[in-house]
Tab-separated table of C-alpha atoms and ligand atoms in Angstrom:
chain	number	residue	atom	x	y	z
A	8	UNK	CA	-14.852	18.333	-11.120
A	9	UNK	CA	-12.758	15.505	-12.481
A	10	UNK	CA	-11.456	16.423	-15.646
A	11	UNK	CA	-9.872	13.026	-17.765
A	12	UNK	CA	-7.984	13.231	-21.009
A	13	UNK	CA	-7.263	10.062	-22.513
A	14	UNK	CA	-4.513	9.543	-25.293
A	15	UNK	CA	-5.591	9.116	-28.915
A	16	UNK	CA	-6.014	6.124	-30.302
A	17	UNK	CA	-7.970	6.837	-33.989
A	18	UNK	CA	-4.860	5.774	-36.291
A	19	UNK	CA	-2.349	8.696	-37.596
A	20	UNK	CA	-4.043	11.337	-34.801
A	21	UNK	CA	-1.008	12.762	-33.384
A	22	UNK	CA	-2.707	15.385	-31.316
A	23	UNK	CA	-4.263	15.477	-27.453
A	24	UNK	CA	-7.423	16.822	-26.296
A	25	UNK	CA	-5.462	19.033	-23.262
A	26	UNK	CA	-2.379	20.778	-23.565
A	27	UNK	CA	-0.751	21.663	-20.432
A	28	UNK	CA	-1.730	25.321	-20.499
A	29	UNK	CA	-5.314	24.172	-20.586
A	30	UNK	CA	-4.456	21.385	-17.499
A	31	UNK	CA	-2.944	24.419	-15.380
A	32	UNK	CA	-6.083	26.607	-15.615
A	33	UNK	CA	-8.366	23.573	-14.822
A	34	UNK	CA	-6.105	22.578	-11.687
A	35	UNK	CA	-5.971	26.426	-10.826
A	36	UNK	CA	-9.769	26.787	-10.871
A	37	UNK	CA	-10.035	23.856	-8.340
A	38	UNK	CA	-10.606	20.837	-10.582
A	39	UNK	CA	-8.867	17.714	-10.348
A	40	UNK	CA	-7.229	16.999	-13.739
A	41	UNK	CA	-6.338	13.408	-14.788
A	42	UNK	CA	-3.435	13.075	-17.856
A	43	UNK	CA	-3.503	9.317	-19.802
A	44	UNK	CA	0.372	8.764	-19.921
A	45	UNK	CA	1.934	9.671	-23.255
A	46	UNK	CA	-1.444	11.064	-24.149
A	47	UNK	CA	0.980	14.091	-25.411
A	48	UNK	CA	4.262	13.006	-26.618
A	49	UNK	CA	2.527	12.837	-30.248
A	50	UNK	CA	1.738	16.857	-29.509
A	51	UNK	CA	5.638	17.366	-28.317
A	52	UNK	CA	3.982	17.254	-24.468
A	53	UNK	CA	5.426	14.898	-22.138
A	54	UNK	CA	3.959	13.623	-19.215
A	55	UNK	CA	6.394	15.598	-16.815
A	56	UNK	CA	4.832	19.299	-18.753
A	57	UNK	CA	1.214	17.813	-17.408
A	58	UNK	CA	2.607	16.750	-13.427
A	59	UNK	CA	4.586	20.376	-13.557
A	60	UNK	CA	1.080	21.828	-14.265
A	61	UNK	CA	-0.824	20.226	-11.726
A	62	UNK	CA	-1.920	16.977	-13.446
A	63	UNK	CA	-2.354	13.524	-13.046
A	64	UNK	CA	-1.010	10.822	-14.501
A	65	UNK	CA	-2.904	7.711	-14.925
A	66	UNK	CA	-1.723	4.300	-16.699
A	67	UNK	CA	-4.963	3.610	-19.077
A	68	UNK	CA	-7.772	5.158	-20.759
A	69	UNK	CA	-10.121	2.665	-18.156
A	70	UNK	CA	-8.729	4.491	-15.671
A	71	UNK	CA	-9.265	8.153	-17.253
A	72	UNK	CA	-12.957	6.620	-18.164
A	73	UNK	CA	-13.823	5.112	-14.764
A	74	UNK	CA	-12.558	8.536	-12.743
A	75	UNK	CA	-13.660	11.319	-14.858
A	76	UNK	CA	-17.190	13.863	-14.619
A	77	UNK	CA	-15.578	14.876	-17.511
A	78	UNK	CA	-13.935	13.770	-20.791
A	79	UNK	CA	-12.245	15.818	-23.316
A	80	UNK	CA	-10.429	14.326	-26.586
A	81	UNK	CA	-10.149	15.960	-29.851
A	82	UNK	CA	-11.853	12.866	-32.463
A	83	UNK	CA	-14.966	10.974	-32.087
A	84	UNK	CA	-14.731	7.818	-29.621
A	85	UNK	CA	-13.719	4.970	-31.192
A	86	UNK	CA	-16.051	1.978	-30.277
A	87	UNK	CA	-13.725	0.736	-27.568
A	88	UNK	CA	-13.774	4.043	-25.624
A	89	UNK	CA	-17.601	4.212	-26.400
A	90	UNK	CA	-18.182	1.072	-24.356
A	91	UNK	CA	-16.446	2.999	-21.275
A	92	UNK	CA	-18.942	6.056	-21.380
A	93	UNK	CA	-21.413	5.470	-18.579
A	94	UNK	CA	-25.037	7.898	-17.651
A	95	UNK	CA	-24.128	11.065	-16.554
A	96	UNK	CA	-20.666	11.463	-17.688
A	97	UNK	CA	-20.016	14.570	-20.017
A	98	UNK	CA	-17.456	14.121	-23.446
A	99	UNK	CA	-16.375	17.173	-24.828
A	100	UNK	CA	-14.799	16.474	-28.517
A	101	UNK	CA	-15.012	15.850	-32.389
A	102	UNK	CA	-18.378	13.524	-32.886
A	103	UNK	CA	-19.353	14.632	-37.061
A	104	UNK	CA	-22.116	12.377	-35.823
A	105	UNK	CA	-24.086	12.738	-38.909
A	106	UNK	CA	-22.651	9.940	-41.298
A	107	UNK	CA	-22.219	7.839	-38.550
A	108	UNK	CA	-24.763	5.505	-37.268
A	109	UNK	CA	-22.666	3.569	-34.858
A	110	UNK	CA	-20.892	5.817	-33.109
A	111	UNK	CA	-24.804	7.691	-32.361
A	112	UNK	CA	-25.945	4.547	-31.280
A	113	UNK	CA	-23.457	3.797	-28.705
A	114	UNK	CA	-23.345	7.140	-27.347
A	115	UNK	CA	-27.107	7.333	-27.257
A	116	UNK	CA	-27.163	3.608	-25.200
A	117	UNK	CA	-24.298	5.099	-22.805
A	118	UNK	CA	-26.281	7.408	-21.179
A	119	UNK	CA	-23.628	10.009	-21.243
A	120	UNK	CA	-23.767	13.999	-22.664
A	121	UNK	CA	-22.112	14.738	-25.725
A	122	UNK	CA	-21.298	17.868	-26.560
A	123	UNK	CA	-19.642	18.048	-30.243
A	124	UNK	CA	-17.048	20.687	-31.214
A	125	UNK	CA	-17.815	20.995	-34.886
A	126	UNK	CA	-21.435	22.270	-33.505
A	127	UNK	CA	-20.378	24.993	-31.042
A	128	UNK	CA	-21.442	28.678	-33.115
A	129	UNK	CA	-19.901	31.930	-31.685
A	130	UNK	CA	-21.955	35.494	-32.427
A	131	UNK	CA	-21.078	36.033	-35.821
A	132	UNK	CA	-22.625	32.504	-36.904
A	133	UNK	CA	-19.219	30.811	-37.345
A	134	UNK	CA	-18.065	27.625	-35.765
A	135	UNK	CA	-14.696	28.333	-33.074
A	136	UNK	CA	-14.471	25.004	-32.437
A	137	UNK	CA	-13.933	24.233	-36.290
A	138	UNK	CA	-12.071	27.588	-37.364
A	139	UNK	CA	-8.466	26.653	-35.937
A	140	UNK	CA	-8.316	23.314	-38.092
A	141	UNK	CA	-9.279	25.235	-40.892
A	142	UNK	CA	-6.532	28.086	-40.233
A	143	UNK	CA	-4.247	25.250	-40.021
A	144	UNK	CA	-5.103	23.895	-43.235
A	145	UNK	CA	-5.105	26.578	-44.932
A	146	UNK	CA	-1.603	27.969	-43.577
A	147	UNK	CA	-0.669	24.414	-44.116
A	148	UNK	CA	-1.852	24.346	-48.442
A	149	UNK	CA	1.062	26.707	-49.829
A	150	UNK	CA	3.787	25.159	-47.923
A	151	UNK	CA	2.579	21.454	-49.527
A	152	UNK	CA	1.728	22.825	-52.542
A	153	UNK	CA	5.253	24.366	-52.593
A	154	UNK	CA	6.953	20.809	-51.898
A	155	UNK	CA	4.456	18.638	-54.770
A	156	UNK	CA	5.570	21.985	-57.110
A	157	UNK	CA	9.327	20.383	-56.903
A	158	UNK	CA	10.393	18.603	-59.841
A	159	UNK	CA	11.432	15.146	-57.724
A	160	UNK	CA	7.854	15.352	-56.354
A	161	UNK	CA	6.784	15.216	-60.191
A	162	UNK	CA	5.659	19.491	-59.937
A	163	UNK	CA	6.722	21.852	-62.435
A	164	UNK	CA	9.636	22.525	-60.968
A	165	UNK	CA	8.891	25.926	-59.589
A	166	UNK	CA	9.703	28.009	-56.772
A	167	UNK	CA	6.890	30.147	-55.395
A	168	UNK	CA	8.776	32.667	-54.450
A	169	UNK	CA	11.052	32.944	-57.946
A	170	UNK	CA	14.528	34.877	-58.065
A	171	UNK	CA	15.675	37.997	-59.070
A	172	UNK	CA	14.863	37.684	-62.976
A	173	UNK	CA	12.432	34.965	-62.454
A	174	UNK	CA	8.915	35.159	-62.005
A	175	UNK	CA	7.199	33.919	-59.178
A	176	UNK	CA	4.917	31.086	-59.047
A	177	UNK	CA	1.371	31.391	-60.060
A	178	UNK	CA	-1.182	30.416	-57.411
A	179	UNK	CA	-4.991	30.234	-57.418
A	180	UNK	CA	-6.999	30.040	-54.567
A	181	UNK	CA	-10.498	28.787	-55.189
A	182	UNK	CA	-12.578	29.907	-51.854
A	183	UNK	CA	-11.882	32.600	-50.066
A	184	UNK	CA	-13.513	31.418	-46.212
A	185	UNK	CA	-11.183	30.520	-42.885
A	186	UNK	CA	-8.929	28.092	-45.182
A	187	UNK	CA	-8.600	30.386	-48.551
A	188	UNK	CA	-7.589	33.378	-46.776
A	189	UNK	CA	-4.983	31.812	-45.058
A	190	UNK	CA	-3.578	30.065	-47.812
A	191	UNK	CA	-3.725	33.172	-49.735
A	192	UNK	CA	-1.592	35.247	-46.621
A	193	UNK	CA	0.984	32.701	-47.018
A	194	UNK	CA	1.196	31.774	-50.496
A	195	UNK	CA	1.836	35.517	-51.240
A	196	UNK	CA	4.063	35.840	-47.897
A	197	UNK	CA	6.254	32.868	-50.060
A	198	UNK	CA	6.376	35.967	-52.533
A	199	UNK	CA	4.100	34.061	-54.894
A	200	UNK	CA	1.992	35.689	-57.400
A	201	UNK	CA	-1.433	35.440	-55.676
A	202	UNK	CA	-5.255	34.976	-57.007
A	203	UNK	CA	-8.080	34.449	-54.679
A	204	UNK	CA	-11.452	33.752	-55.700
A	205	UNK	CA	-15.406	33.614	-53.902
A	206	UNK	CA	-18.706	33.832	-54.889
A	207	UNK	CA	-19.166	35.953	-51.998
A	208	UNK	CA	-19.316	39.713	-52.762
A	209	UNK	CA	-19.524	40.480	-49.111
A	210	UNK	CA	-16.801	38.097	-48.508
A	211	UNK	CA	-14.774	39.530	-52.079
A	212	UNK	CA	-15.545	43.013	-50.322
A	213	UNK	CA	-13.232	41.614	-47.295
A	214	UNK	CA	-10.739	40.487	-48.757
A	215	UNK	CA	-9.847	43.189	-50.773
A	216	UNK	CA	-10.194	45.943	-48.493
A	217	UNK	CA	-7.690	43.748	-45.633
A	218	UNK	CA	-5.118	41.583	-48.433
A	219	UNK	CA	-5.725	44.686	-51.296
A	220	UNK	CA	-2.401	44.160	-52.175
A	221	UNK	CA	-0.870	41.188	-50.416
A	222	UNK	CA	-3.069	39.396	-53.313
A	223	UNK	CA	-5.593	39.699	-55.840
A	224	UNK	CA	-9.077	39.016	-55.697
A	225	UNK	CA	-12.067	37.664	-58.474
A	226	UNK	CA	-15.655	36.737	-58.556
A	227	UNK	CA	-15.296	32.347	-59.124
A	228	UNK	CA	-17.511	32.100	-61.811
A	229	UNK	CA	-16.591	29.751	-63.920
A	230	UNK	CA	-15.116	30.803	-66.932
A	231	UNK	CA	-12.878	33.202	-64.589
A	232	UNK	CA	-12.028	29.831	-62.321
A	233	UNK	CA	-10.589	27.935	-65.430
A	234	UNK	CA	-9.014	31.264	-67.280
A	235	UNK	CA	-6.949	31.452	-63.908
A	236	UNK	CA	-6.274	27.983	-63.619
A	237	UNK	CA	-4.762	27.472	-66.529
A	238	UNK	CA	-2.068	30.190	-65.617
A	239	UNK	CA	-1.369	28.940	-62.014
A	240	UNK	CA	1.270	26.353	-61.178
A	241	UNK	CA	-0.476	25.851	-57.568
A	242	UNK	CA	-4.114	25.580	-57.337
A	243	UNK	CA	-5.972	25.534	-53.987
A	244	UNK	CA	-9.315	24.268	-53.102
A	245	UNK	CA	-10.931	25.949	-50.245
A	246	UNK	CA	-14.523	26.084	-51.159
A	247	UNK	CA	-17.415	24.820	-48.678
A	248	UNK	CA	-21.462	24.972	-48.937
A	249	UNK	CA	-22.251	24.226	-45.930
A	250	UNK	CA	-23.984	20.883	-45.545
A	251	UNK	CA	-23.506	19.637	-48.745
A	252	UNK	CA	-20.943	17.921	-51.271
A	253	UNK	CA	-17.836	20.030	-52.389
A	254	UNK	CA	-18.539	21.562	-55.588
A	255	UNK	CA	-16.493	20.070	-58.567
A	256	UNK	CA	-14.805	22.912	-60.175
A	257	UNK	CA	-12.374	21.483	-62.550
A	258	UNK	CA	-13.288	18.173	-64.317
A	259	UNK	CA	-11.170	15.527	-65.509
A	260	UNK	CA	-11.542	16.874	-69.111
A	261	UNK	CA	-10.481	20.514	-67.863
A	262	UNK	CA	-6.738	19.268	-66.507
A	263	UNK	CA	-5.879	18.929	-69.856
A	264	UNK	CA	-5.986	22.592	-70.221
A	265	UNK	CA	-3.707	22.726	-67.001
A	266	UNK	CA	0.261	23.500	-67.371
A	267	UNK	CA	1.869	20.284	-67.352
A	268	UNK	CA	3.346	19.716	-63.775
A	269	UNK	CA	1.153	21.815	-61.958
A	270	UNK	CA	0.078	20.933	-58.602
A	271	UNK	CA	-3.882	20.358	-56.996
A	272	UNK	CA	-4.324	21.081	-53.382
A	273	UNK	CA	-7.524	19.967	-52.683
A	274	UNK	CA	-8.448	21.159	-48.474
A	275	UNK	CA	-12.344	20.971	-49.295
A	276	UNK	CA	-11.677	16.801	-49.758
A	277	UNK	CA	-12.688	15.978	-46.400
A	278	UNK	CA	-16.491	17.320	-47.830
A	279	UNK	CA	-15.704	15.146	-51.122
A	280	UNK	CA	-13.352	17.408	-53.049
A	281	UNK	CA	-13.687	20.149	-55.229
A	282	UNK	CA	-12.126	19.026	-58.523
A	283	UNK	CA	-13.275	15.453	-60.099
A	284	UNK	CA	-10.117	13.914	-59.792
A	285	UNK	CA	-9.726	13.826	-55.980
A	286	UNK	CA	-9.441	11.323	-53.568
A	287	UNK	CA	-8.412	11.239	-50.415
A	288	UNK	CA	-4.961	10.281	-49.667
A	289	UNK	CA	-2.739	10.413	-46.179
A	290	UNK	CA	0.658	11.908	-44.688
A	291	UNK	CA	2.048	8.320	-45.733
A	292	UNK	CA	1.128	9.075	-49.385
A	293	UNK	CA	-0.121	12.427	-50.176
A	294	UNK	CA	-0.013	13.010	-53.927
A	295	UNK	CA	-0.672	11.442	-56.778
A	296	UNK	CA	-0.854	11.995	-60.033
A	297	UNK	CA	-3.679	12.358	-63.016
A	298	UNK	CA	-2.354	13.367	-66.345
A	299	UNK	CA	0.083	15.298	-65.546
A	300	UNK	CA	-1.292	17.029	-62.618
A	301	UNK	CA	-0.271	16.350	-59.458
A	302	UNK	CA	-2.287	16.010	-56.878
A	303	UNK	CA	-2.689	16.684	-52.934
A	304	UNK	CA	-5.738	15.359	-50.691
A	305	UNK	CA	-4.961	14.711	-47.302
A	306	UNK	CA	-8.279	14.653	-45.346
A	307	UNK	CA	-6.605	15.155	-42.292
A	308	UNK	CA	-4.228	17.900	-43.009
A	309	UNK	CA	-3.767	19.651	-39.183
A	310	UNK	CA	-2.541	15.929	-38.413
A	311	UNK	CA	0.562	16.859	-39.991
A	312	UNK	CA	1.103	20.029	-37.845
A	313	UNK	CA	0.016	17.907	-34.516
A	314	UNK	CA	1.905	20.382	-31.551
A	315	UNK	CA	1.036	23.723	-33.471
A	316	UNK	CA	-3.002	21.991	-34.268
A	317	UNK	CA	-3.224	21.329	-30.661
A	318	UNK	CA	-1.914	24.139	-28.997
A	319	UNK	CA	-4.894	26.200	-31.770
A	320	UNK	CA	-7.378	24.023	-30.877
A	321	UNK	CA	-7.127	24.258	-26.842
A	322	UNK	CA	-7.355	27.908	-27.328
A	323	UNK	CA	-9.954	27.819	-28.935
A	324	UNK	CA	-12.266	24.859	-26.481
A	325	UNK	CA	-10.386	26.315	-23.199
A	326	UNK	CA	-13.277	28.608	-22.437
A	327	UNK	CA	-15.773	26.284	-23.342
A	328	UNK	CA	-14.456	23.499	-21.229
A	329	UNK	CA	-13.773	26.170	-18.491
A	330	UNK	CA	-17.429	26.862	-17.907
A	331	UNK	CA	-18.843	23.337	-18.130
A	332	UNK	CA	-16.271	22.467	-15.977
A	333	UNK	CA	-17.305	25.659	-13.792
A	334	UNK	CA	-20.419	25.514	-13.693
A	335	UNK	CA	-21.470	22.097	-14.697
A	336	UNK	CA	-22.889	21.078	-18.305
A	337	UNK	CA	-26.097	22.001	-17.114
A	338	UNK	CA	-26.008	25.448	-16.694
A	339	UNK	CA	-23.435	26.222	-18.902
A	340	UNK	CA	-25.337	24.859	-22.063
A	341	UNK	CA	-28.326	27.195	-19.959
A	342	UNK	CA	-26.274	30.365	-19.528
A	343	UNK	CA	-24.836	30.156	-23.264
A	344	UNK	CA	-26.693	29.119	-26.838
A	345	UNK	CA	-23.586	28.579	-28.429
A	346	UNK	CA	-21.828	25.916	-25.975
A	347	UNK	CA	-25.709	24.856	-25.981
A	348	UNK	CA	-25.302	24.526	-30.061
A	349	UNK	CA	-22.591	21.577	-29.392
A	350	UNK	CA	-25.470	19.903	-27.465
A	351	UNK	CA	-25.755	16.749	-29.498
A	352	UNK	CA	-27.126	13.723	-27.360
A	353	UNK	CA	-27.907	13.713	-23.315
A	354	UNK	CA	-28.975	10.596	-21.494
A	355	UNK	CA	-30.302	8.322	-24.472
A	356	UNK	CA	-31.732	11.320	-26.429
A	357	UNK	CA	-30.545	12.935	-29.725
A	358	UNK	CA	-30.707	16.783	-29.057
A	359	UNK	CA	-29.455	17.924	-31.998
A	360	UNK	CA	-31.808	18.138	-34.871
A	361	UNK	CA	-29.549	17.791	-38.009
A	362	UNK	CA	-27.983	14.912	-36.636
A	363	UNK	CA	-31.497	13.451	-36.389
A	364	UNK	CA	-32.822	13.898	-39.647
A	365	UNK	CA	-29.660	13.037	-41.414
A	366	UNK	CA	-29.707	9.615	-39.636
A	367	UNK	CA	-33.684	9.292	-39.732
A	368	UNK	CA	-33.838	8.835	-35.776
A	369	UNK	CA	-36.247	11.337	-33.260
A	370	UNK	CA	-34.374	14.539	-31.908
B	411	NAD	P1	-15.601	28.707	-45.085
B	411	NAD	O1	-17.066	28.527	-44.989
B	411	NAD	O2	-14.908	29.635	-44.152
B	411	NAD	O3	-15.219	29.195	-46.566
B	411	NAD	C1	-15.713	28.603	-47.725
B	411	NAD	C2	-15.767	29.667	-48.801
B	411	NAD	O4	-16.082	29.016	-50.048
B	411	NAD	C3	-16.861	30.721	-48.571
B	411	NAD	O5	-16.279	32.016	-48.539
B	411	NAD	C4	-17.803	30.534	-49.764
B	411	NAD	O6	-18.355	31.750	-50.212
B	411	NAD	C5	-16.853	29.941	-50.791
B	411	NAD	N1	-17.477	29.223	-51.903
B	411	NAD	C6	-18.546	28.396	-51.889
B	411	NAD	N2	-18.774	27.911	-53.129
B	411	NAD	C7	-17.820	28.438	-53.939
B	411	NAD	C8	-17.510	28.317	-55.315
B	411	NAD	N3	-18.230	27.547	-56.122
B	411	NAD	N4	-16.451	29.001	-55.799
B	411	NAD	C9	-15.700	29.780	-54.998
B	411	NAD	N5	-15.945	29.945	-53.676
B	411	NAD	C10	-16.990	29.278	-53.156
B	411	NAD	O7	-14.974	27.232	-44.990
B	411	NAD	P2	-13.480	26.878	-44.564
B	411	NAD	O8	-13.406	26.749	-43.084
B	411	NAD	O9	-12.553	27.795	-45.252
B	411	NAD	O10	-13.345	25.397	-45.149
B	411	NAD	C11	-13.141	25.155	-46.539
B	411	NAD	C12	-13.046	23.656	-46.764
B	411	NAD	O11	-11.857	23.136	-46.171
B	411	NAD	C13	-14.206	22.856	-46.133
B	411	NAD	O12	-14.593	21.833	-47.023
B	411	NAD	C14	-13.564	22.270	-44.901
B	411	NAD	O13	-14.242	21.102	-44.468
B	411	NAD	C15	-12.204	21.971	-45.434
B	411	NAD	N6	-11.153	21.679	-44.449
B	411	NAD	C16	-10.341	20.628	-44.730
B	411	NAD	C17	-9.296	20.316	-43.896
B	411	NAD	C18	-8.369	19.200	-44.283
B	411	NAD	O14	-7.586	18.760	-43.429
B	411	NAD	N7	-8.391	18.732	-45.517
B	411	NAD	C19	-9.091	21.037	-42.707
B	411	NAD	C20	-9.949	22.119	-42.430
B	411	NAD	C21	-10.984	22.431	-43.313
């Protein structure tokens, strides 16, 4: 198979759909692989780590669109590459097809089969695809909570991990999924004085019994989530319900009770936020601040960590793209319900239901 990888072009994505690990095992399986040039350098790869691995260097996306069975990327197409998808080509990527209109359209009037990352499920009814981003967020939360908790950032002016005579810094973690329990292994690896809360007891259960002791642990019902919060100098976001809105946890009203200077991490912004003061902001601005709390809502967080978010994320599709490119999409979707699971549309049809009834068309 001819396996195509064009460079990004969605503005401030730094990261590439292949790395060069992933191009070797393609070209060592027998598949042709075809590189976009530069489609790495944002992801530290250059295009000489892709020919020393086998690959192919081509001088446009057309090209990369024209030659490949196969497509992989890591976000949705952008209408441009849309209009290059053609019946019978596979794309393997990001589509969050749901609030998008458009972009279904256009991949439902290319003809081509679409097979979405955020959809793929593994056995314990997760989603791999989506895990490593939020790994990387959550990793990612103490060590830019740390930086708005510095004084010329407008923070408190605290260090998480204190001194000898000083106490540490206070951190709450509100959600204790993929993202909170990362954030939590690293905020208290920064030596910082560590809550983490759920509504989960199976999940509470979890944590306790593999970070007993690396950090603390509390049910998040409300009156415990603002009793912690306003101790903590870092508070962390984390929560999800899946398909639907973020939760708002603390209200504008409720940062008043906040210590002056304290910082807001908010991961859970890309599903709306989880405090009422949110908004989504970018690496070019990150914070902001509402009276007197700062806060942090970058929507995009694994952008900022582009080599170590790419490297996690081929890991985690490599199989995936392995068999389709193996075996064809066909009976790889056949031989496994969870690559079948990323199944969203295939020659002109939807075939993925949620997608369907969240944008009112037949699936
Ligand atoms: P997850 O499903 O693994 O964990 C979410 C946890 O929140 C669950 O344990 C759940 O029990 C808990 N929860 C739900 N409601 C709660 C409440 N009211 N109080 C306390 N806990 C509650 O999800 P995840 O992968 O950890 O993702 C968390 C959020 O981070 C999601 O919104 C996700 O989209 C987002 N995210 C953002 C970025 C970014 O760049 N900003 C990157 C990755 C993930």
């Amino acid at each position: 198979m001819k396996i195509g990888c064009p460079k990004e072009i969605k503005p401030q994505e730094f990261r590439v759909g292949m790395t060069p690990n992933a191009a070797r095992e393609a070209v060592l399986a027998g598949h042709a692989v075809m590189i976009q040039t530069g489609a790495g350098v944002g992801a530290g790869f250059t295009d000489a780590d892709y020919i020393a691995a086998g690959a192919a260097i081509v001088g446009t996306a057309a090209e990369v669109f024209a030659a490949a069975d196969m497509v992989v990327k890591v976000k949705e197409p952008q209408p441009v590459e849309r209009a290059m998808l053609r019946a019978g080509q596979v794309l393997f990527t990001y589509l969050h097809l749901a609030p998008d209109p458009d972009q279904t359209r256009d991949l439902l009037a290319s003809g081509a089969t679409c097979i979405a990352y955020e959809t793929v499920t593994d056995d314990r009814g997760g989603l791999p695809l989506l895990a490593p981003m939020s790994e990387v967020a959550g990793r990612l939360a103490p060590q830019v909570g740390a930086w708005t908790l510095q004084k010329a950032n407008g923070g408190r002016g605290v260090l998480m991990g204190g001194v000898p005579g000083v106490l540490p810094a206070k951190v709450l973690v509100i959600g204790g999924g993929v993202v909170g329990t990362h954030a939590g292994k690293i905020a208290a690896g920064m030596g910082a004085d560590v809550t983490v809360l759920d509504r989960s007891i199976n999940r509470l259960r979890y944590l306790d019994d593999v970070f007993g002791g690396q950090f603390k642990c509390g049910y998040a019902d409300a009156a415990t989530t603002i009793e912690l919060a306003r101790q903590a100098d870092l508070i962390i976001g984390a929560v999800l319900i899946p398909g639907a809105a973020a939760p708002k946890l603390i209200s504008r009203a409720q940062l008043a009770e906040l210590k002056p200077g304290a910082a807001l991490v908010d991961v859970a912004i890309d599903q709306g936020g989880c405090f009422e003061t949110s908004r989504a902001t970018t690496h070019q601005d990150p914070i902001y601040e509402v009276d007197g709390i700062m806060h942090y809502c970058v929507a995009n967080m694994p952008g900022a960590v582009a080599r170590t978010s790419t490297q996690a994320l081929g890991n985690a599709t490599l199989p995936f793209m392995m068999a389709l490119a193996n075996k064809g999409w066909k009976r790889a979707c056949a031989e496994d319900k969870h690559l079948l699971a990323g199944l969203n549309v295939h020659a002109g049809k939807l075939t993925y239901a949620a997608v369907g009834e969240a944008l009112g068309l037949p699936s």
